[in-house]
Coordinates of C-alpha atoms and ligand atoms in Angstrom, one line a residue:
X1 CA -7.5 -31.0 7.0
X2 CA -5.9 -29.2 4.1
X3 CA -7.9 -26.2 2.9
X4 CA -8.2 -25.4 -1.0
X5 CA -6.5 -21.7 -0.5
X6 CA -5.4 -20.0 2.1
X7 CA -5.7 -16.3 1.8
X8 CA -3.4 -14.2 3.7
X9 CA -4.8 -10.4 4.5
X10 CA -8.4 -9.1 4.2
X11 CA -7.8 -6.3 1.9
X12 CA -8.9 -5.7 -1.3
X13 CA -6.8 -7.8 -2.8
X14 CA -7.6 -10.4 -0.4
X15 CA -11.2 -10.1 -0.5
X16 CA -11.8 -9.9 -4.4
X17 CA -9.9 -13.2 -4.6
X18 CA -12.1 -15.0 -2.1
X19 CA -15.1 -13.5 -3.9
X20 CA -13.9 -15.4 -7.1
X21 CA -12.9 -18.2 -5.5
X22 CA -15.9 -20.9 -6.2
X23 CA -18.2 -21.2 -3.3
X24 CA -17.6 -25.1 -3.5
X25 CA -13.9 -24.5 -2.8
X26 CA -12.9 -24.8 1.0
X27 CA -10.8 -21.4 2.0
X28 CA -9.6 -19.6 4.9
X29 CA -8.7 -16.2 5.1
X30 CA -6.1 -15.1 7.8
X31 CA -6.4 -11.2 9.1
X32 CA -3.9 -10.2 11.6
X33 CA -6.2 -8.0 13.1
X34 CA -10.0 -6.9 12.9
X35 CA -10.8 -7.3 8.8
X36 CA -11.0 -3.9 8.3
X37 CA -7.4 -3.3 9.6
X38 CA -6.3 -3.1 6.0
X39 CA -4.5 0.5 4.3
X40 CA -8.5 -0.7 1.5
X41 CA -10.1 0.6 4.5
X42 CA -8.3 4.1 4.7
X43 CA -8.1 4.8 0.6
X44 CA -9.8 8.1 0.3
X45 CA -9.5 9.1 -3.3
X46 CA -10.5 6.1 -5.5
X47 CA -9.5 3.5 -8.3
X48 CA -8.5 3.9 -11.3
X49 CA -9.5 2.8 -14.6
X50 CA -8.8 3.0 -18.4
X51 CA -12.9 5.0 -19.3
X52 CA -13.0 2.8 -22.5
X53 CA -10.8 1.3 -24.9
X54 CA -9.8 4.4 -26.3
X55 CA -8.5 5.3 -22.7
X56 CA -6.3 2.1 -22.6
X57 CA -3.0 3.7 -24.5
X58 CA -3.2 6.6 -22.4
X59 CA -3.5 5.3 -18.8
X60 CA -0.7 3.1 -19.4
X61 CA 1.3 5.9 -20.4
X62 CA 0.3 7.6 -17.7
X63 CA 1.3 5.0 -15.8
X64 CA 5.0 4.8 -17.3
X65 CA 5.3 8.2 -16.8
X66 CA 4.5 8.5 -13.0
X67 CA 6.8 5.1 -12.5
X68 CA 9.7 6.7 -14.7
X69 CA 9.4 3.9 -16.9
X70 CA 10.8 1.8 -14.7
X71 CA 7.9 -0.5 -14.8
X72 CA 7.0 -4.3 -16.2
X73 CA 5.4 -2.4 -19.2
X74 CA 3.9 -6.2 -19.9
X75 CA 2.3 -5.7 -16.1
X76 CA 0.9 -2.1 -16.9
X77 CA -0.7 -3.2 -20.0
X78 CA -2.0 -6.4 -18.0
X79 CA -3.5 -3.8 -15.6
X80 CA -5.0 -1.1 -17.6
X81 CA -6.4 -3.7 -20.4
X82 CA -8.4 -6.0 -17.6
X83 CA -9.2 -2.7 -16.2
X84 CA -12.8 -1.9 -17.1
X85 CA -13.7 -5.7 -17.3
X86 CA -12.8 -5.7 -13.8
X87 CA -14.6 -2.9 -12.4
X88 CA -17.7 -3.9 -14.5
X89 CA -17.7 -7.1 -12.9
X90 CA -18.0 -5.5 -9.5
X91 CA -20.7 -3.0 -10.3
X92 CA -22.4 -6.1 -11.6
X93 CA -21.7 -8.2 -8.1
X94 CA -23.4 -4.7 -7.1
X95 CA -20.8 -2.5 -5.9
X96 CA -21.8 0.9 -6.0
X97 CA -19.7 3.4 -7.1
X98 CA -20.6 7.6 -7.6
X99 CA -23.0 8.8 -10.1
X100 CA -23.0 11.9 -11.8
X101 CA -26.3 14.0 -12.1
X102 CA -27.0 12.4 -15.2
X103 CA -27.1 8.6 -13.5
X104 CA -23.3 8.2 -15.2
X105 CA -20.6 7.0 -13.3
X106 CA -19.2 10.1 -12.2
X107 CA -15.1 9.7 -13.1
X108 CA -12.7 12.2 -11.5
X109 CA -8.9 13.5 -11.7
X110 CA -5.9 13.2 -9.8
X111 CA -2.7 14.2 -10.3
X112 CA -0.5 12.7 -13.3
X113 CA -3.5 11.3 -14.9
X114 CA -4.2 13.2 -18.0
X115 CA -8.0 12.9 -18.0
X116 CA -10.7 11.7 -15.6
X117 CA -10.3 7.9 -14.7
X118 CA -11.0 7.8 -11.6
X119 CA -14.0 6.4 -9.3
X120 CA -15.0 7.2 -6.3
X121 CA -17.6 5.5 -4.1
X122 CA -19.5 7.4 -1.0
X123 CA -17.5 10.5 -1.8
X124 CA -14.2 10.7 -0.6
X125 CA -14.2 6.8 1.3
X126 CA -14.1 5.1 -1.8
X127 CA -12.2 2.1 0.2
X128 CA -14.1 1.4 3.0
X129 CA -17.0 0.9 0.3
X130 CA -15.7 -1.5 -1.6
X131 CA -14.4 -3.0 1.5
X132 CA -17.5 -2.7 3.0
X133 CA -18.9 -4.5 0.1
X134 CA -16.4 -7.4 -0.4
X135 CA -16.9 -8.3 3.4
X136 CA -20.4 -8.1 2.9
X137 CA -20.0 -10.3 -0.3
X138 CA -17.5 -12.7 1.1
X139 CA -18.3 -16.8 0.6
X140 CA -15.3 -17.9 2.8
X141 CA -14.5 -18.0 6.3
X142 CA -12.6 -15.3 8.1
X143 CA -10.1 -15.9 11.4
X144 CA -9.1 -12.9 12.8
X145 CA -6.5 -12.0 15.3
X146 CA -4.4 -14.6 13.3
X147 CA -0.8 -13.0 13.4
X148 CA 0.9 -15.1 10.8
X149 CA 5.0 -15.7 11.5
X150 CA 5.9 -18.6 8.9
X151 CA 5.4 -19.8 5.8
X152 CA 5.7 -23.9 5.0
X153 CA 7.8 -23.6 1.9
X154 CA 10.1 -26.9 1.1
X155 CA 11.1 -27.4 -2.5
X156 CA 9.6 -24.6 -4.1
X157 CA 5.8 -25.6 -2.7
X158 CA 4.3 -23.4 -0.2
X159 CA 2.3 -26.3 2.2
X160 CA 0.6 -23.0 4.5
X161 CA 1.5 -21.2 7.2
X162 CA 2.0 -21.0 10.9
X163 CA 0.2 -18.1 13.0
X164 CA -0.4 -16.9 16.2
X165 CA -3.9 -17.4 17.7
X166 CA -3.3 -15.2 20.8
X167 CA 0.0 -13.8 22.6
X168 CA 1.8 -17.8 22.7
X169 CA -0.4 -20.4 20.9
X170 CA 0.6 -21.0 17.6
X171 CA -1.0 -23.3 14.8
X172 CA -1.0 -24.4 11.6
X173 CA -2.7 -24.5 8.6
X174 CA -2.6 -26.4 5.5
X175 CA -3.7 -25.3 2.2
X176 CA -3.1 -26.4 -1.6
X177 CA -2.8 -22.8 -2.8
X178 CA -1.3 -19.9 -0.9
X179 CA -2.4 -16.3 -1.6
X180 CA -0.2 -13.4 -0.4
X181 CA -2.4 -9.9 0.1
X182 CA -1.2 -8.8 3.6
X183 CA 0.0 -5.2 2.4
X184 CA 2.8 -3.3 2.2
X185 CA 4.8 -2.1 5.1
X186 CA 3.8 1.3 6.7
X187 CA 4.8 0.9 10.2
X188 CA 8.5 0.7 9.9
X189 CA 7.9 4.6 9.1
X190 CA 7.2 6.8 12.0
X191 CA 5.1 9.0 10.0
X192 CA 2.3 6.8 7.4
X193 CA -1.3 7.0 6.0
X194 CA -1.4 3.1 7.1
X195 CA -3.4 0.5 9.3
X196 CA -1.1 -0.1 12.1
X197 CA -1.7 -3.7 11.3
X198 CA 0.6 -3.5 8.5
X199 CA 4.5 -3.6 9.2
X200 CA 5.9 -5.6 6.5
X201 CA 6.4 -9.1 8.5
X202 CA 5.6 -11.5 5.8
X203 CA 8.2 -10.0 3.5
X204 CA 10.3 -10.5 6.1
X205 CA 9.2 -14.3 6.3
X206 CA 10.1 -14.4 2.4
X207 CA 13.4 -13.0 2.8
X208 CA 14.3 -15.7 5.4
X209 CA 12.6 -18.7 2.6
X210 CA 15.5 -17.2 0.1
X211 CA 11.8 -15.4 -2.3
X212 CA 13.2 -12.1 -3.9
X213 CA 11.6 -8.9 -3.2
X214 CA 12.1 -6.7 -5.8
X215 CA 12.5 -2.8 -5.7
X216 CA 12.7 -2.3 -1.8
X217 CA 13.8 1.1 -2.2
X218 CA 11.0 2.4 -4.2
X219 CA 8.9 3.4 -1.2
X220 CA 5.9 6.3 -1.6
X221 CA 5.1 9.3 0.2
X222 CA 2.0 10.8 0.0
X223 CA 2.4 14.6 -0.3
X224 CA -1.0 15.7 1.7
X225 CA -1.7 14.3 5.3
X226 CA -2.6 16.7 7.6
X227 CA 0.4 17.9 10.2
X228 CA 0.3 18.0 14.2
X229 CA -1.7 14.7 14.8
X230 CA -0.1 13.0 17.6
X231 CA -1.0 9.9 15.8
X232 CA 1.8 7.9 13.7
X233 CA -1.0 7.3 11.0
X234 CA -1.7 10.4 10.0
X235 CA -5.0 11.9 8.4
X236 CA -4.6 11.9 4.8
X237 CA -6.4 14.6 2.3
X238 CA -6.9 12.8 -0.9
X239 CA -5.2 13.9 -4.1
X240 CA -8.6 14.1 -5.4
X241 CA -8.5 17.1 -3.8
X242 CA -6.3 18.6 -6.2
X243 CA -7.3 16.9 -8.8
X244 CA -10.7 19.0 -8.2
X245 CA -8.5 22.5 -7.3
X246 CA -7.2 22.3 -4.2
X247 CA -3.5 24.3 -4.1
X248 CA -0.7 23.6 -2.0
X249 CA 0.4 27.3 -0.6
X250 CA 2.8 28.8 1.5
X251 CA 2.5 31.3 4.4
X252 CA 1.9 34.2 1.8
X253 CA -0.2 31.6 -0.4
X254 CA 2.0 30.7 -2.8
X255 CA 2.0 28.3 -5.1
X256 CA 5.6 27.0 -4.9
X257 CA 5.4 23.8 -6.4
X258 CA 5.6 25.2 -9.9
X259 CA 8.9 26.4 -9.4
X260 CA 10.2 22.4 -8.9
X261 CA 7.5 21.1 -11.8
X262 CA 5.1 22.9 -14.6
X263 CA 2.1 21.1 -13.8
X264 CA 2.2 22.5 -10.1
X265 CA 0.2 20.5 -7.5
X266 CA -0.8 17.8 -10.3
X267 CA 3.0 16.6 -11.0
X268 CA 3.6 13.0 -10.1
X269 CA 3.2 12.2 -6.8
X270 CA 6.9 11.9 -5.6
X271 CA 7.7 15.1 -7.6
X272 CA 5.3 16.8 -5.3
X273 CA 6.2 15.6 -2.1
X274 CA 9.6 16.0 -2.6
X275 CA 8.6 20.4 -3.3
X276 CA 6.8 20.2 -0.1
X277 CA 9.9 18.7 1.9
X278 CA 12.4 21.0 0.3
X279 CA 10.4 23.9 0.4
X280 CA 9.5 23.5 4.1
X281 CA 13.7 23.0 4.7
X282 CA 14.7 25.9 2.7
X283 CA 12.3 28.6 3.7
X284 CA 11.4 27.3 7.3
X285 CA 7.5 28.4 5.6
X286 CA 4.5 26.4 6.7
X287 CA 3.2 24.8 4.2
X288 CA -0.8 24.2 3.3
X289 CA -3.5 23.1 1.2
X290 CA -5.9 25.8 0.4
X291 CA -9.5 24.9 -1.0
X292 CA -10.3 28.1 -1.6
X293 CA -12.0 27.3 -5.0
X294 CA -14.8 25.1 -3.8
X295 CA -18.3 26.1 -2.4
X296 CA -19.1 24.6 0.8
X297 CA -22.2 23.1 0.3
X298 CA -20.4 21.1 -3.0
X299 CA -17.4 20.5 -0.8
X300 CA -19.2 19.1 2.0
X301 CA -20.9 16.6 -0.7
X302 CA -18.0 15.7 -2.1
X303 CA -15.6 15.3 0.5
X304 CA -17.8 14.2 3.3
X305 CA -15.5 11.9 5.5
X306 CA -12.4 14.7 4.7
X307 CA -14.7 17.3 5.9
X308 CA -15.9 15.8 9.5
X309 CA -12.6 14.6 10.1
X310 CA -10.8 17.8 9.4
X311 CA -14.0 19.5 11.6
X312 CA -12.9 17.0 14.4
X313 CA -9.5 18.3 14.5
X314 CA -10.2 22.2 14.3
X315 CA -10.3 23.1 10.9
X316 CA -14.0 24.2 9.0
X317 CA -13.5 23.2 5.1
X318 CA -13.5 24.8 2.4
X319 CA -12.5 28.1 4.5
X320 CA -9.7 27.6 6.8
X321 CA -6.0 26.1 4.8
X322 CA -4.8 23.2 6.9
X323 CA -1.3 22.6 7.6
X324 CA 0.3 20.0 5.7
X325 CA 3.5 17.6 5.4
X326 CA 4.4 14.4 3.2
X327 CA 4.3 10.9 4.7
X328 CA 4.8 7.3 4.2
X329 CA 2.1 5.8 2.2
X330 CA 2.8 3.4 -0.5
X331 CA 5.2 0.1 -1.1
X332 CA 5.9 -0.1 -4.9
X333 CA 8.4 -3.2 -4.2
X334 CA 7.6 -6.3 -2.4
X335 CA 7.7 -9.5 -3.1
X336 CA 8.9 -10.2 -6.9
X337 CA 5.8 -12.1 -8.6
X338 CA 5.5 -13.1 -12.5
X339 CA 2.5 -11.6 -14.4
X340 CA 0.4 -15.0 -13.1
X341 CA 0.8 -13.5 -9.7
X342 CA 2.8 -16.2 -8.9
X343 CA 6.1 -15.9 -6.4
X344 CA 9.2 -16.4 -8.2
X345 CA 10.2 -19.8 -7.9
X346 CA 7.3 -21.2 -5.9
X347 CA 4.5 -23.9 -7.6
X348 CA 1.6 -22.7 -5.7
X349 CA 2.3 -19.5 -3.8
X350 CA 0.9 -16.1 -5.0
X351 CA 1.3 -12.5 -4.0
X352 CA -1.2 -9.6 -4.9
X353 CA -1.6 -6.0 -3.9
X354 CA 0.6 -4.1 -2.3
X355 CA 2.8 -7.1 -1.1
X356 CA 3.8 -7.3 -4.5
X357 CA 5.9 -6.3 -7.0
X358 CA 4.4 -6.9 -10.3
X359 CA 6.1 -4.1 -11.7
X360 CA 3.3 -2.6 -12.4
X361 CA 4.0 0.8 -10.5
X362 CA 7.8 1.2 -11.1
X363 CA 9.5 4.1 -8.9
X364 CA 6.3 6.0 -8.5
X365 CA 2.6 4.6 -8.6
X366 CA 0.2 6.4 -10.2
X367 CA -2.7 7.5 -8.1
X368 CA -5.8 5.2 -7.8
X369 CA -3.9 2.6 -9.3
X370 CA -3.4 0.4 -6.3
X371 CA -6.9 -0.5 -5.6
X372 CA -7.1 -1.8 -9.1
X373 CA -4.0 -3.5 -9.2
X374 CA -5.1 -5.1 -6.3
X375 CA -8.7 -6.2 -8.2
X376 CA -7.0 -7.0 -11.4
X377 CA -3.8 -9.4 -10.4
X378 CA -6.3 -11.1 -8.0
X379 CA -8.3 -12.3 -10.5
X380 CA -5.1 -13.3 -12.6
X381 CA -4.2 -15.2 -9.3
X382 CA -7.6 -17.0 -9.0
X383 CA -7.7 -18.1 -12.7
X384 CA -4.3 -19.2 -12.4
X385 CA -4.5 -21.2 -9.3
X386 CA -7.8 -22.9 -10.4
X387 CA -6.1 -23.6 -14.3
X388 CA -3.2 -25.7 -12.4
X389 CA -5.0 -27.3 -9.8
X390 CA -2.2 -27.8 -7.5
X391 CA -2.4 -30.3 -5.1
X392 CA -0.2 -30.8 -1.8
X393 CA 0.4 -33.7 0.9
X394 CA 0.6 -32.4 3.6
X395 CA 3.5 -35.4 5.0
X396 CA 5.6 -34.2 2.1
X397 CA 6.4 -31.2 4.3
X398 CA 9.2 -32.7 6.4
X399 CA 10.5 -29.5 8.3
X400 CA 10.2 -29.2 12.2
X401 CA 7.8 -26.3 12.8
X402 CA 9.1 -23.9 15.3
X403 CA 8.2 -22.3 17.8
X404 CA 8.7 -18.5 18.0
X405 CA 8.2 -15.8 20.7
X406 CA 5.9 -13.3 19.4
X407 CA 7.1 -10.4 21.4
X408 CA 10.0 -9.5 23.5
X409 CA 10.4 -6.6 26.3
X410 CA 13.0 -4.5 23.9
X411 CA 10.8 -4.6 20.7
X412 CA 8.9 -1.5 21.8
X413 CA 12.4 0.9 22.2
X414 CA 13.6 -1.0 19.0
X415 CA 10.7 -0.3 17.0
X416 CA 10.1 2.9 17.6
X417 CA 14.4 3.5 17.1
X418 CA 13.3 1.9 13.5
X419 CA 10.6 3.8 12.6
X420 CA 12.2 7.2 13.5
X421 CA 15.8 6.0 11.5
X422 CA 13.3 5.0 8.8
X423 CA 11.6 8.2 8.3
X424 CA 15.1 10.4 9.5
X425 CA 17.3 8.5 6.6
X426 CA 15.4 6.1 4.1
X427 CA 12.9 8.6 3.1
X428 CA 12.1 11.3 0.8
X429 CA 15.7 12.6 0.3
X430 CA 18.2 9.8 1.2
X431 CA 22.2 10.3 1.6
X432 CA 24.4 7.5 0.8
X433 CA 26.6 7.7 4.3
X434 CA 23.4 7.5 6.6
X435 CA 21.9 4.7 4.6
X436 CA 24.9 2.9 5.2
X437 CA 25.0 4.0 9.0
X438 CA 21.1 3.1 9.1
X439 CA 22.2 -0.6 7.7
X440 CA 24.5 -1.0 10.6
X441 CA 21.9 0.0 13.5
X442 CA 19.7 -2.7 11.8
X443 CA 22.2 -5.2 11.9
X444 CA 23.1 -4.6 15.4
X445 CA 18.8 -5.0 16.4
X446 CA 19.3 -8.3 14.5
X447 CA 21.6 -9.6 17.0
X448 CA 19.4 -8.3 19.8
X449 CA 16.5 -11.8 21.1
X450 CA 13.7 -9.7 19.6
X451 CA 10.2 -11.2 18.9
X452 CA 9.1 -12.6 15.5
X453 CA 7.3 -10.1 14.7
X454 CA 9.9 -7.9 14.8
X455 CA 12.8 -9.5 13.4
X456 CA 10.7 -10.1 10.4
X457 CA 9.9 -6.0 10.6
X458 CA 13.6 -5.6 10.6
X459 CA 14.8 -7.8 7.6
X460 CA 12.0 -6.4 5.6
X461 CA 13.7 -3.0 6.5
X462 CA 17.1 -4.3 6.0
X463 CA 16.0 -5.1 2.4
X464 CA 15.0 -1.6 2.3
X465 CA 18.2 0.1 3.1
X466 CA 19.9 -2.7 1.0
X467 CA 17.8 -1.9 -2.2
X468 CA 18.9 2.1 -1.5
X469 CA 22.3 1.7 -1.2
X470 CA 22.9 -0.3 -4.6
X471 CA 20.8 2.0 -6.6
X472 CA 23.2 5.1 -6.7
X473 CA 21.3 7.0 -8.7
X474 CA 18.0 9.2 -7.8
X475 CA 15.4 7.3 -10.0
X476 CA 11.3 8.0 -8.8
X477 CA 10.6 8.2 -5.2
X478 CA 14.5 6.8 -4.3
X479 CA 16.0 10.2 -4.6
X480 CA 19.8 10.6 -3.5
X481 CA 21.0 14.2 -2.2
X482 CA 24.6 13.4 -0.9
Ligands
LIG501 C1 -5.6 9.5 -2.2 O1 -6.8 9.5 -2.0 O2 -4.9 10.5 -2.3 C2 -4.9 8.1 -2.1 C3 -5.1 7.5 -3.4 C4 -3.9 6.6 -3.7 O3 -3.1 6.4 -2.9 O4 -3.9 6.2 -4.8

């Protein structure tokens, strides 16, 4: 049987295109996992929008100016003009997002946006909403626990994919159309905001089909997750807490990040982290985010999830600071799509979200805009696919299919050896001798028999390292301190 599309990931990206996928279509959606084993699931803050038209002009510059202009400016426009359209359409599906007391949508700041854009949906767990939602909404079936490890490409036609269906078995599964969302790649970091489902491997898969992923080296970190959680994914305290006054202090509660940017805690996202990391270095200070200006009872309204979280590990909001560090969180590059969504070179193979690299973020995203870039370019994927009708035959792929070995008994020591290089040396300041060193050790777990899984993990960080060695100057979130 070949399926219409095959949708790879359950995020938001994922899940919005199966939404607008017609019901008569036949579809499959592969999660590697549980569904909500997706970074949708864990976004705090919210998505972004341009208000009105009037806003359109100004959120893409916003946009620009967070990425450093190093964006598709065609993209950003792309985003920010299908912006409000797109949200509409969900509120009509009947998404909910927050109101204000006047029954208005209730928009809020973060930092680098120059007015308030953003929405927010039960507080402060504005993704697991719309998640929530999309799942509930969902026409199309849903495998889980479907680890995918190839990709049929011959000829510049994607026929499906291979996956794992438990520890061994591996099938098959044919499709006409091929649609990318399986995230970014948070656990080749020891330190992220991420599921621990996501690590990168089909990246990996597009490395080894000769598909270009594009600005590997522009990787975010999210300046406030809370610090001393034995866990690698680490609670995360949404910037929409400093869009709404929340200060990042020292010991003595200073405000040190003005001394690295005039707009404080509000500068772009790597500007900030990259204060907290130095500052931390050079004065051996803790460092924390204070919320002394809110009330409690409005705090505990707002912020609800932040605030029984943060109450489960110790700390009672708004009173007590909480120790904070920067950590992985964000994959600007990925795999190089055109402003269809369509993978370079390929007929009928499509990446969205945060597996892709539209462009649209540059060196820096913007906050909030990944949940809408992963709305708006699925859309774009869906009318695409549907305007070309592509069709495969499924004898026309002539390729042996392999057979892998998920998982070997050195992965474990490997892995964690990656993730701890990762975060040591490819990470918020980077030195051009130990990326080059890092390179090396990769190459060297290359020639080790590791599993699929993670020789995919280890190409996709190869093409990391490789990305951060050409680009000798500091540009964004790549910043160079030799
Ligand atoms: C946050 O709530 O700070 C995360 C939002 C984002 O990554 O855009």
């Amino acid at each position: 049987m070949i399926y219409d599309y095959l949708i790879i990931g359950s995020g938001i990206a994922g899940l919005n295109a199966a939404r607008l996928i017609p019901k008569d279509k036949k579809v499959l959606i592969l999660c590697k996992k549980s569904p909500w084993e997706c970074n949708t699931f864990w976004a705090q803050g919210g998505v972004a929008t341009a208000v009105d038209k009037t806003d359109i002009e100004p959120h893409i510059q916003d946009t620009l100016i967070a990425g450093v202009h190093h964006n598709n400016e065609q993209a950003v426009r792309i985003l920010s003009e299908n912006s409000r359209a797109c949200i509409d359409d969900l509120i009509t599906a009947g998404l909910q997002f927050d109101k204000n007391a006047k029954g208005e949508l209730a928009f809020t700041k973060e930092a680098a946006h120059c007015r308030s854009r953003i929405l927010h949906a039960d507080g402060d767990a504005t993704g697991r909403m719309i998640h929530l939602f999309l799942l509930q909404v969902c026409p199309h079936e849903i495998m889980t626990n479907a680890v995918v490890c190839d990709l049929l490409i011959e000829n510049g036609v994607c026929y499906g994919a291979q996956y794992f269906s438990d520890e061994t078995t591996q099938k098959v599964v044919y499709a006409h159309n091929t649609i990318i969302a399986s995230g970014g790649i948070g656990s080749i970091y020891k330190y992220h905001t991420n599921s621990t489902a996501i690590a990168g491997e089909i990246q990996g898969i597009c490395l080894e089909k000769g598909l270009e992923l594009k600005d590997m080296e522009m990787m975010q970190f999210h300046p406030t997750v809370v610090k001393g959680t034995h866990f690698a994914r680490k609670p995360l305290l949404s910037e929409a807490l400093r869009g709404e006054g929340a200060h990042i202090v020292d010991e003595e509660n200073k405000r040190f990040v003005f001394d690295y940017h005039k707009d404080g805690e509000l500068a772009p996202r790597d500007v900030v982290s990259r204060a907290i990391f130095d500052y931390a270095k050079k004065t051996k200070k803790g460092v924390f985010l204070s919320f002394e200006n809110f009330e409690k009872a409005e705090f505990k309204k707002r912020f609800p999830n932040i605030y029984a979280n943060l109450k489960e590990l110790g700390f009672e909001l708004p009173f007590e600071k909480v120790p904070i560090s920067p950590a992985f969180h964000y994959a600007m590059g990925g795999i190089a799509t055109n402003l269809d969504a369509q993978v370079l070179g390929m007929k009928n193979l499509y990446a969205i979200g945060e597996c892709a690299c539209t462009g649209v973020h540059g060196a820096n995203r913007l906050a909030s805009n990944s949940l809408l870039e992963g709305i708006v370019f699925s859309k774009i994927a869906v009318e695409k696919s549907l305007a070309i009708n592509f069709t495969i035959e499924s004898k026309n792929y002539t390729q042996s299919i392999k057979h892998f070995i998920r998982n070997q008994e050195i992965d474990k020591e490997i892995k964690n050896r990656l993730r701890k290089m990762m975060w040591e040396h490819v990470a918020i300041m980077r030195n051009e001798e130990e990326l080059k060193n890092t390179l090396i050790q990769i190459d060297t777990f290359l020639k080790e028999e590791v599993g699929r899984l993670l020789f995919l993990r280890l190409l996709t960080a190869k093409s990391i390292l490789k990305a951060a060695i050409n680009r000798k100057e500091s540009l964004g979130a790549h910043y160079i301190k030799n």
